[in-house]
Amino acid sequence: MVRSMYSGVSGLRTHQTRMDTIGNNIANVNTYGFKSGRTTFRDIYYQTMSSASAPTAAAGGTNPSAVGYGTQVGSVDLMMDGSTFTMTGQTMDLAIDGDGFFQVQDAGGNIYYTRAGMLNFDAAGNLVDMQGNYVLGINGDPTGRAPGSERISVVLPPVNPTPASVVQQINGLEFTISAGKPTIDGNLNFNFTTNANLSDNEVVASISTTGIVISMHPDNVYSNLATLNDAINNAITKANDDKEHAAGRFEISYTGPAADDPFLAGNMPAGGYKASDLVSVDYSVQLGSAKFTTSDRIFGGVYPTGKVGNTFGKDFVSDDPQIQNFTCEYNTTTQAFDFVLTIDGVDYKGSVDSSKSGSGKFFLQNGADDSDVIELARPGFDVIYDAWGGSAGTKGKYSVNPPGFPMTAGTDYEVAGYTYTPAANESDYINFLAAISANTAYDAAIVGAELVLTAKAVGTTTAPAVEYDGTTQTVSGTDGTAPVAGSFAPVAGADLGDGTTAPSAKASAASNALGFSSTAFALRGGTAGGAQTIADMTAIYIATNGIITGLDSQGKTVTIGRIDLATFANPAGLNQAGSSNFTESANSGIPVLGQPGQGGAGQLVGGSLELSNVDLSREFSDMITTQRGYQANSRIITVSDTMLEELINLKR
């Protein structure tokens, strides 16, 4: 009776221990890097009631008989299986994708191992976890170094004194602006603009802690960078209460290929750059011009529109080119008026033929260069002819009886060597006339009761042959007359000049714009020099192989160190030390150090943390079976008590 009582008590104790383990698992369901536990049971020992006997010739064998004394806790196992990751977006949060543990060291020098990668740099530049424990690995450049257990901390080289500067590419030209003194005060933005409200030659500076704006009158002229730099620095000094700027004198220099220096005599405009040129971002060609000084129109209404080509005047040799001559002749071969405009010894030629019936525009061109042109406005050909007063010739016009209507399908109608075969039941002459006009040297029309054929060329003297289905038709009419060649004097009273001033021209040229207003010149890198600390880091990166790099205050890449991982032959044998930390035990094996991603250690995953591996569904299921086991063992005790009570009652 007593044995069953003892068994029930042992069952209560072991199930309570299992419940304690389940409670700890559930409590840590959201603890990063937590590894769940599992309680297992073992039976205790037995009292033998009878031993086993071997079978004999006379009797069979018997099994042993024994009564147990309950259960005990066999083990509380550490479940080291992996878990999922959660993305945190924090650069210094790390998860291990595979085997291994981070090494951390407390203030007493004790080393712990953890999967919770919530890391950061403290104010002294040490890499620590959330408990302030040092994270271990290789400190400094790890190239060629075996995995280790050193404290990782930021060690930055000192910064040399450096004046602020910037190299800027503008429309293919490289300019540099630099400060005169090594100081952070030179780390500012330079901007350029023009202001027509300023006085002639005036330059004004507006100064703030973040930038300087230089305003210039647009007509200010600078023949070299030295005069520009002097003007800028004088304006800065004046705006700074007549004191030099804290960053010293600022210098603009051209640092590109020497041949492209825009301030070379052959590269800059005569006299130098205007401030409007320096600031402008209009890189399009500066078009030239050619205009008469009279308001009269020449040759019956021909005059320059003001539009010229991108290379207009490329062959001019004078600084002040003049329009020297403008002639017009009628060409009997091409039946066109040929124009020649001579500017600075260069002939620009073009023509207007009889096809130009309405007003329009045309180009006079210098040789084969279709960009070295000047545009002229013109009236129609007939207007020019009437103003000339000469004979432009006439076209032959002939008439013949029209074919019967409607035209007979399948019948051939031959006009000036072209055969037309109408479709069945053509309702009018539209297709017939259009076909003749498109395929012969004549334009066809029905005028009254006649088919009229008008020659397309001036001076035609041969009447066309016409046949209707093999029958020759009588053609009558008037032959054309040939044009008369001749020169065309300007319209009476018109002249190229106004009697005192010759008409002028200006050649097209490349833009003088240097584009200083296209961007802010951001001067950076200015420093008085000295030691750097973690506060001077502008960025920190951790690679999947554990190597930590960053950018210092000068934007230079610095290698801080490498996080190395520890792996164990039996990670389930580690001791739990709290705070998601573990320590080495006699059965875990010694730590084997390795670089992440090598030697069996997993890679690091940045911006992520490993979640607890507690499985709530399993824990709740275990909780139910544990509760039932505890309840059943309690019943053993109560039933044993009832049986003892019955035994005592026998005496009554």
PDB file of C-alpha atoms in Angstrom, residues 438-550:
ATOM      1  CA  ALA A 438       0.268  62.327-113.632  1.00  0.00           C
ATOM      2  CA  ASN A 439       1.779  60.399-116.574  1.00  0.00           C
ATOM      3  CA  THR A 440       2.399  62.946-119.325  1.00  0.00           C
ATOM      4  CA  ALA A 441       4.173  66.277-119.813  1.00  0.00           C
ATOM      5  CA  TYR A 442       0.756  67.984-119.855  1.00  0.00           C
ATOM      6  CA  ASP A 443      -1.880  68.993-117.354  1.00  0.00           C
ATOM      7  CA  ALA A 444      -5.348  67.904-118.572  1.00  0.00           C
ATOM      8  CA  ALA A 445      -8.704  69.609-118.008  1.00  0.00           C
ATOM      9  CA  ILE A 446     -12.188  69.670-119.605  1.00  0.00           C
ATOM     10  CA  VAL A 447     -12.977  73.271-120.554  1.00  0.00           C
ATOM     11  CA  GLY A 448     -16.399  73.665-122.086  1.00  0.00           C
ATOM     12  CA  ALA A 449     -16.614  71.130-124.911  1.00  0.00           C
ATOM     13  CA  GLU A 450     -12.868  70.581-125.236  1.00  0.00           C
ATOM     14  CA  LEU A 451     -10.131  68.511-123.622  1.00  0.00           C
ATOM     15  CA  VAL A 452      -7.425  71.145-122.908  1.00  0.00           C
ATOM     16  CA  LEU A 453      -3.791  69.998-122.551  1.00  0.00           C
ATOM     17  CA  THR A 454      -1.371  72.562-121.046  1.00  0.00           C
ATOM     18  CA  ALA A 455       2.381  71.874-121.266  1.00  0.00           C
ATOM     19  CA  LYS A 456       4.165  71.688-117.947  1.00  0.00           C
ATOM     20  CA  ALA A 457       7.403  73.163-119.355  1.00  0.00           C
ATOM     21  CA  VAL A 458       7.861  76.718-120.604  1.00  0.00           C
ATOM     22  CA  GLY A 459       8.597  76.989-124.338  1.00  0.00           C
ATOM     23  CA  THR A 460       6.909  73.707-125.459  1.00  0.00           C
ATOM     24  CA  THR A 461       6.288  73.866-129.244  1.00  0.00           C
ATOM     25  CA  THR A 462       5.093  70.358-130.169  1.00  0.00           C
ATOM     26  CA  ALA A 463       1.380  69.461-129.955  1.00  0.00           C
ATOM     27  CA  PRO A 464       0.693  66.075-128.344  1.00  0.00           C
ATOM     28  CA  ALA A 465      -0.651  63.106-130.359  1.00  0.00           C
ATOM     29  CA  VAL A 466      -4.160  61.965-129.348  1.00  0.00           C
ATOM     30  CA  GLU A 467      -5.980  58.730-130.421  1.00  0.00           C
ATOM     31  CA  TYR A 468      -9.325  57.254-129.338  1.00  0.00           C
ATOM     32  CA  ASP A 469      -9.301  53.479-129.922  1.00  0.00           C
ATOM     33  CA  GLY A 470      -6.888  53.815-132.875  1.00  0.00           C
ATOM     34  CA  THR A 471      -8.591  56.870-134.411  1.00  0.00           C
ATOM     35  CA  THR A 472      -6.310  59.955-134.615  1.00  0.00           C
ATOM     36  CA  GLN A 473      -7.883  63.111-133.247  1.00  0.00           C
ATOM     37  CA  THR A 474      -7.340  66.636-134.530  1.00  0.00           C
ATOM     38  CA  VAL A 475      -5.295  68.732-132.108  1.00  0.00           C
ATOM     39  CA  SER A 476      -5.232  72.524-132.304  1.00  0.00           C
ATOM     40  CA  GLY A 477      -3.792  75.256-130.107  1.00  0.00           C
ATOM     41  CA  THR A 478      -0.881  77.621-129.475  1.00  0.00           C
ATOM     42  CA  ASP A 479       2.798  76.745-129.070  1.00  0.00           C
ATOM     43  CA  GLY A 480       4.761  78.081-126.068  1.00  0.00           C
ATOM     44  CA  THR A 481       7.616  80.594-126.275  1.00  0.00           C
ATOM     45  CA  ALA A 482      11.102  80.158-124.770  1.00  0.00           C
ATOM     46  CA  PRO A 483      12.087  82.419-121.839  1.00  0.00           C
ATOM     47  CA  VAL A 484      14.590  85.218-122.250  1.00  0.00           C
ATOM     48  CA  ALA A 485      17.685  85.240-119.996  1.00  0.00           C
ATOM     49  CA  GLY A 486      18.781  88.403-118.254  1.00  0.00           C
ATOM     50  CA  SER A 487      19.941  90.163-115.082  1.00  0.00           C
ATOM     51  CA  PHE A 488      17.480  91.539-112.592  1.00  0.00           C
ATOM     52  CA  ALA A 489      18.239  94.983-111.228  1.00  0.00           C
ATOM     53  CA  PRO A 490      16.955  95.779-107.756  1.00  0.00           C
ATOM     54  CA  VAL A 491      13.516  97.306-107.528  1.00  0.00           C
ATOM     55  CA  ALA A 492      13.664 101.010-108.295  1.00  0.00           C
ATOM     56  CA  GLY A 493      14.689 102.966-105.203  1.00  0.00           C
ATOM     57  CA  ALA A 494      15.841  99.920-103.236  1.00  0.00           C
ATOM     58  CA  ASP A 495      19.447  99.534-102.122  1.00  0.00           C
ATOM     59  CA  LEU A 496      21.463  97.278 -99.868  1.00  0.00           C
ATOM     60  CA  GLY A 497      22.481 100.172 -97.652  1.00  0.00           C
ATOM     61  CA  ASP A 498      20.888 103.332 -96.380  1.00  0.00           C
ATOM     62  CA  GLY A 499      23.428 105.593 -98.087  1.00  0.00           C
ATOM     63  CA  THR A 500      25.692 105.963 -95.053  1.00  0.00           C
ATOM     64  CA  THR A 501      25.965 102.507 -93.455  1.00  0.00           C
ATOM     65  CA  ALA A 502      26.691  99.240 -95.223  1.00  0.00           C
ATOM     66  CA  PRO A 503      24.465  96.266 -94.409  1.00  0.00           C
ATOM     67  CA  SER A 504      26.165  94.069 -91.805  1.00  0.00           C
ATOM     68  CA  ALA A 505      26.389  90.384 -90.882  1.00  0.00           C
ATOM     69  CA  LYS A 506      27.486  88.354 -87.854  1.00  0.00           C
ATOM     70  CA  ALA A 507      28.737  84.802 -88.029  1.00  0.00           C
ATOM     71  CA  SER A 508      27.212  81.999 -85.962  1.00  0.00           C
ATOM     72  CA  ALA A 509      29.393  80.811 -83.111  1.00  0.00           C
ATOM     73  CA  ALA A 510      29.522  78.221 -80.378  1.00  0.00           C
ATOM     74  CA  SER A 511      27.896  79.219 -77.088  1.00  0.00           C
ATOM     75  CA  ASN A 512      30.067  81.114 -74.613  1.00  0.00           C
ATOM     76  CA  ALA A 513      28.078  79.664 -71.699  1.00  0.00           C
ATOM     77  CA  LEU A 514      30.227  78.084 -68.965  1.00  0.00           C
ATOM     78  CA  GLY A 515      27.203  76.989 -66.921  1.00  0.00           C
ATOM     79  CA  PHE A 516      28.311  78.043 -63.419  1.00  0.00           C
ATOM     80  CA  SER A 517      24.658  78.343 -62.379  1.00  0.00           C
ATOM     81  CA  SER A 518      23.864  74.765 -63.433  1.00  0.00           C
ATOM     82  CA  THR A 519      24.899  73.319 -60.084  1.00  0.00           C
ATOM     83  CA  ALA A 520      25.954  74.166 -56.554  1.00  0.00           C
ATOM     84  CA  PHE A 521      29.706  73.739 -56.143  1.00  0.00           C
ATOM     85  CA  ALA A 522      29.651  71.592 -52.988  1.00  0.00           C
ATOM     86  CA  LEU A 523      33.030  72.005 -51.291  1.00  0.00           C
ATOM     87  CA  ARG A 524      33.738  69.087 -48.973  1.00  0.00           C
ATOM     88  CA  GLY A 525      36.612  67.416 -47.130  1.00  0.00           C
ATOM     89  CA  GLY A 526      37.698  70.489 -45.211  1.00  0.00           C
ATOM     90  CA  THR A 527      39.068  69.634 -41.776  1.00  0.00           C
ATOM     91  CA  ALA A 528      41.532  71.003 -39.283  1.00  0.00           C
ATOM     92  CA  GLY A 529      42.803  67.451 -38.788  1.00  0.00           C
ATOM     93  CA  GLY A 530      43.187  65.360 -35.628  1.00  0.00           C
ATOM     94  CA  ALA A 531      42.026  62.069 -34.175  1.00  0.00           C
ATOM     95  CA  GLN A 532      38.778  60.415 -35.256  1.00  0.00           C
ATOM     96  CA  THR A 533      36.307  58.588 -33.026  1.00  0.00           C
ATOM     97  CA  ILE A 534      33.219  56.450 -33.559  1.00  0.00           C
ATOM     98  CA  ALA A 535      31.263  59.715 -33.771  1.00  0.00           C
ATOM     99  CA  ASP A 536      33.125  60.538 -37.008  1.00  0.00           C
ATOM    100  CA  MET A 537      31.891  57.399 -38.753  1.00  0.00           C
ATOM    101  CA  THR A 538      29.352  58.218 -41.443  1.00  0.00           C
ATOM    102  CA  ALA A 539      28.339  54.606 -42.219  1.00  0.00           C
ATOM    103  CA  ILE A 540      28.941  51.071 -40.935  1.00  0.00           C
ATOM    104  CA  TYR A 541      28.425  47.843 -42.901  1.00  0.00           C
ATOM    105  CA  ILE A 542      28.588  44.172 -41.827  1.00  0.00           C
ATOM    106  CA  ALA A 543      29.097  41.611 -44.599  1.00  0.00           C
ATOM    107  CA  THR A 544      27.762  38.065 -44.568  1.00  0.00           C
ATOM    108  CA  ASN A 545      31.303  36.832 -43.794  1.00  0.00           C
ATOM    109  CA  GLY A 546      31.385  38.944 -40.619  1.00  0.00           C
ATOM    110  CA  ILE A 547      33.788  41.630 -41.875  1.00  0.00           C
ATOM    111  CA  ILE A 548      32.847  45.077 -40.534  1.00  0.00           C
ATOM    112  CA  THR A 549      33.695  48.144 -42.626  1.00  0.00           C
ATOM    113  CA  GLY A 550      32.665  51.768 -42.505  1.00  0.00           C
TER     114      GLY A 550
END
